[in-house]
């Protein structure tokens, strides 16, 4: 629904009291409105609580990569200070960097899909 459209339509339908209580309980746990639950479910959109969870996940992922990048910088600082790094340590370090590049690329692809889904 376009946000510029007036929200002047009302839909009335009957449901059992127990079902309504159950739906309201779901909404309470998810911290969303009953209207949001119904509309987002019917339109196959991500619910607001799921959106929050996804954003929290993305933030955690970013923090994990930040820590990894800090560790890489520490290794580089030690290597620069000692002015020496063995061939095997250098090879291991290069392998880890390559692995991180692959993981970061995969993460970015996942994030692109998530952003596309969130924008619906």
Short mmCIF file of C-alpha atoms in Angstrom, two decimals:
data_model
loop_
_atom_site.label_atom_id
_atom_site.label_comp_id
_atom_site.label_asym_id
_atom_site.label_seq_id
_atom_site.Cartn_x
_atom_site.Cartn_y
_atom_site.Cartn_z
CA UNK A 1 0.00 0.00 0.00
CA UNK A 2 1.37 3.40 -0.92
CA UNK A 3 1.91 5.61 2.14
CA UNK A 4 0.26 8.51 0.27
CA UNK A 5 -3.03 6.60 0.02
CA UNK A 6 -5.68 7.40 2.58
CA UNK A 7 -6.28 4.70 5.17
CA UNK A 8 -10.04 5.07 5.23
CA UNK A 9 -11.14 1.52 4.47
CA UNK A 10 -12.31 -0.84 7.17
CA UNK A 11 -12.66 -4.60 6.86
CA UNK A 12 -14.84 -6.42 9.35
CA UNK A 13 -14.69 -10.15 9.82
CA UNK A 14 -15.72 -12.60 12.50
CA UNK A 15 -13.34 -14.80 14.39
CA UNK A 16 -13.65 -16.85 17.54
CA UNK A 17 -12.79 -15.08 20.77
CA UNK A 18 -10.07 -17.63 21.56
CA UNK A 19 -8.47 -17.11 18.15
CA UNK A 20 -8.46 -13.33 18.64
CA UNK A 21 -6.84 -13.73 22.08
CA UNK A 22 -4.23 -16.03 20.55
CA UNK A 23 -3.48 -13.54 17.76
CA UNK A 24 -3.20 -10.70 20.27
CA UNK A 25 -0.81 -12.82 22.35
CA UNK A 26 1.34 -13.35 19.26
CA UNK A 27 1.30 -9.61 18.60
CA UNK A 28 2.22 -8.85 22.19
CA UNK A 29 5.21 -11.22 22.07
CA UNK A 30 6.34 -9.81 18.72
CA UNK A 31 5.61 -6.21 19.80
CA UNK A 32 3.56 -5.54 16.68
CA UNK A 33 -0.03 -4.51 16.05
CA UNK A 34 -2.76 -6.91 15.07
CA UNK A 35 -3.25 -4.88 11.90
CA UNK A 36 0.44 -5.29 11.04
CA UNK A 37 0.26 -9.04 11.69
CA UNK A 38 -2.71 -9.49 9.39
CA UNK A 39 -1.61 -7.19 6.56
CA UNK A 40 2.02 -8.34 6.52
CA UNK A 41 0.93 -11.99 6.63
CA UNK A 42 -1.59 -11.59 3.82
CA UNK A 43 0.90 -9.62 1.69
CA UNK A 44 3.72 -12.06 2.49
CA UNK A 45 5.95 -9.34 3.92
CA UNK A 46 8.48 -9.58 6.71
CA UNK A 47 6.91 -8.80 10.07
CA UNK A 48 8.31 -5.87 12.04
CA UNK A 49 9.74 -8.13 14.75
CA UNK A 50 11.53 -10.22 12.11
CA UNK A 51 12.86 -7.01 10.57
CA UNK A 52 14.32 -6.01 13.96
CA UNK A 53 15.93 -9.44 14.38
CA UNK A 54 17.48 -9.25 10.92
CA UNK A 55 18.92 -5.81 11.59
CA UNK A 56 20.35 -7.00 14.92
CA UNK A 57 21.91 -10.00 13.14
CA UNK A 58 23.46 -7.73 10.53
CA UNK A 59 24.90 -5.48 13.22
CA UNK A 60 26.41 -8.48 15.03
CA UNK A 61 27.94 -9.73 11.78
CA UNK A 62 29.51 -6.34 11.19
CA UNK A 63 30.94 -6.36 14.73
CA UNK A 64 32.43 -9.83 14.19
CA UNK A 65 34.20 -8.69 11.03
CA UNK A 66 35.41 -5.59 12.85
CA UNK A 67 37.05 -7.81 15.47
CA UNK A 68 38.65 -9.96 12.78
CA UNK A 69 39.99 -6.87 11.04
CA UNK A 70 41.47 -5.68 14.36
CA UNK A 71 43.20 -9.05 14.79
CA UNK A 72 44.64 -8.76 11.29
CA UNK A 73 45.96 -5.31 12.11
CA UNK A 74 47.57 -6.64 15.30
CA UNK A 75 49.35 -9.41 13.39
CA UNK A 76 50.55 -6.88 10.83
CA UNK A 77 51.82 -4.60 13.62
CA UNK A 78 53.76 -7.47 15.23
CA UNK A 79 55.24 -8.48 11.87
CA UNK A 80 56.26 -4.89 11.19
CA UNK A 81 57.80 -4.55 14.65
CA UNK A 82 59.81 -7.74 14.36
CA UNK A 83 60.65 -7.03 10.71
CA UNK A 84 60.28 -10.74 10.14
CA UNK A 85 57.54 -13.26 9.55
CA UNK A 86 58.21 -16.88 8.69
CA UNK A 87 57.10 -18.31 5.36
CA UNK A 88 54.60 -20.65 7.02
CA UNK A 89 53.12 -17.83 9.15
CA UNK A 90 52.84 -15.63 6.08
CA UNK A 91 51.16 -18.41 4.13
CA UNK A 92 48.72 -19.09 6.98
CA UNK A 93 48.00 -15.37 7.30
CA UNK A 94 47.36 -15.08 3.54
CA UNK A 95 45.01 -18.07 3.66
CA UNK A 96 43.05 -16.44 6.47
CA UNK A 97 42.83 -13.17 4.54
CA UNK A 98 41.54 -15.02 1.48
CA UNK A 99 38.97 -16.80 3.61
CA UNK A 100 37.81 -13.52 5.10
CA UNK A 101 37.45 -11.99 1.64
CA UNK A 102 35.24 -14.91 0.57
CA UNK A 103 33.14 -14.71 3.77
CA UNK A 104 32.75 -10.94 3.44
CA UNK A 105 31.59 -11.35 -0.17
CA UNK A 106 29.06 -14.01 0.88
CA UNK A 107 27.87 -11.79 3.73
CA UNK A 108 27.39 -8.85 1.37
CA UNK A 109 25.35 -11.02 -1.01
CA UNK A 110 23.16 -12.15 1.89
CA UNK A 111 22.75 -8.55 3.06
CA UNK A 112 21.74 -7.47 -0.45
CA UNK A 113 19.02 -10.13 -0.47
CA UNK A 114 17.91 -9.12 3.03
CA UNK A 115 17.71 -5.43 2.08
CA UNK A 116 15.65 -6.33 -0.98
CA UNK A 117 13.28 -8.38 1.20
CA UNK A 118 13.07 -5.65 3.84
CA UNK A 119 12.11 -3.03 1.29
CA UNK A 120 8.93 -4.84 0.26
#
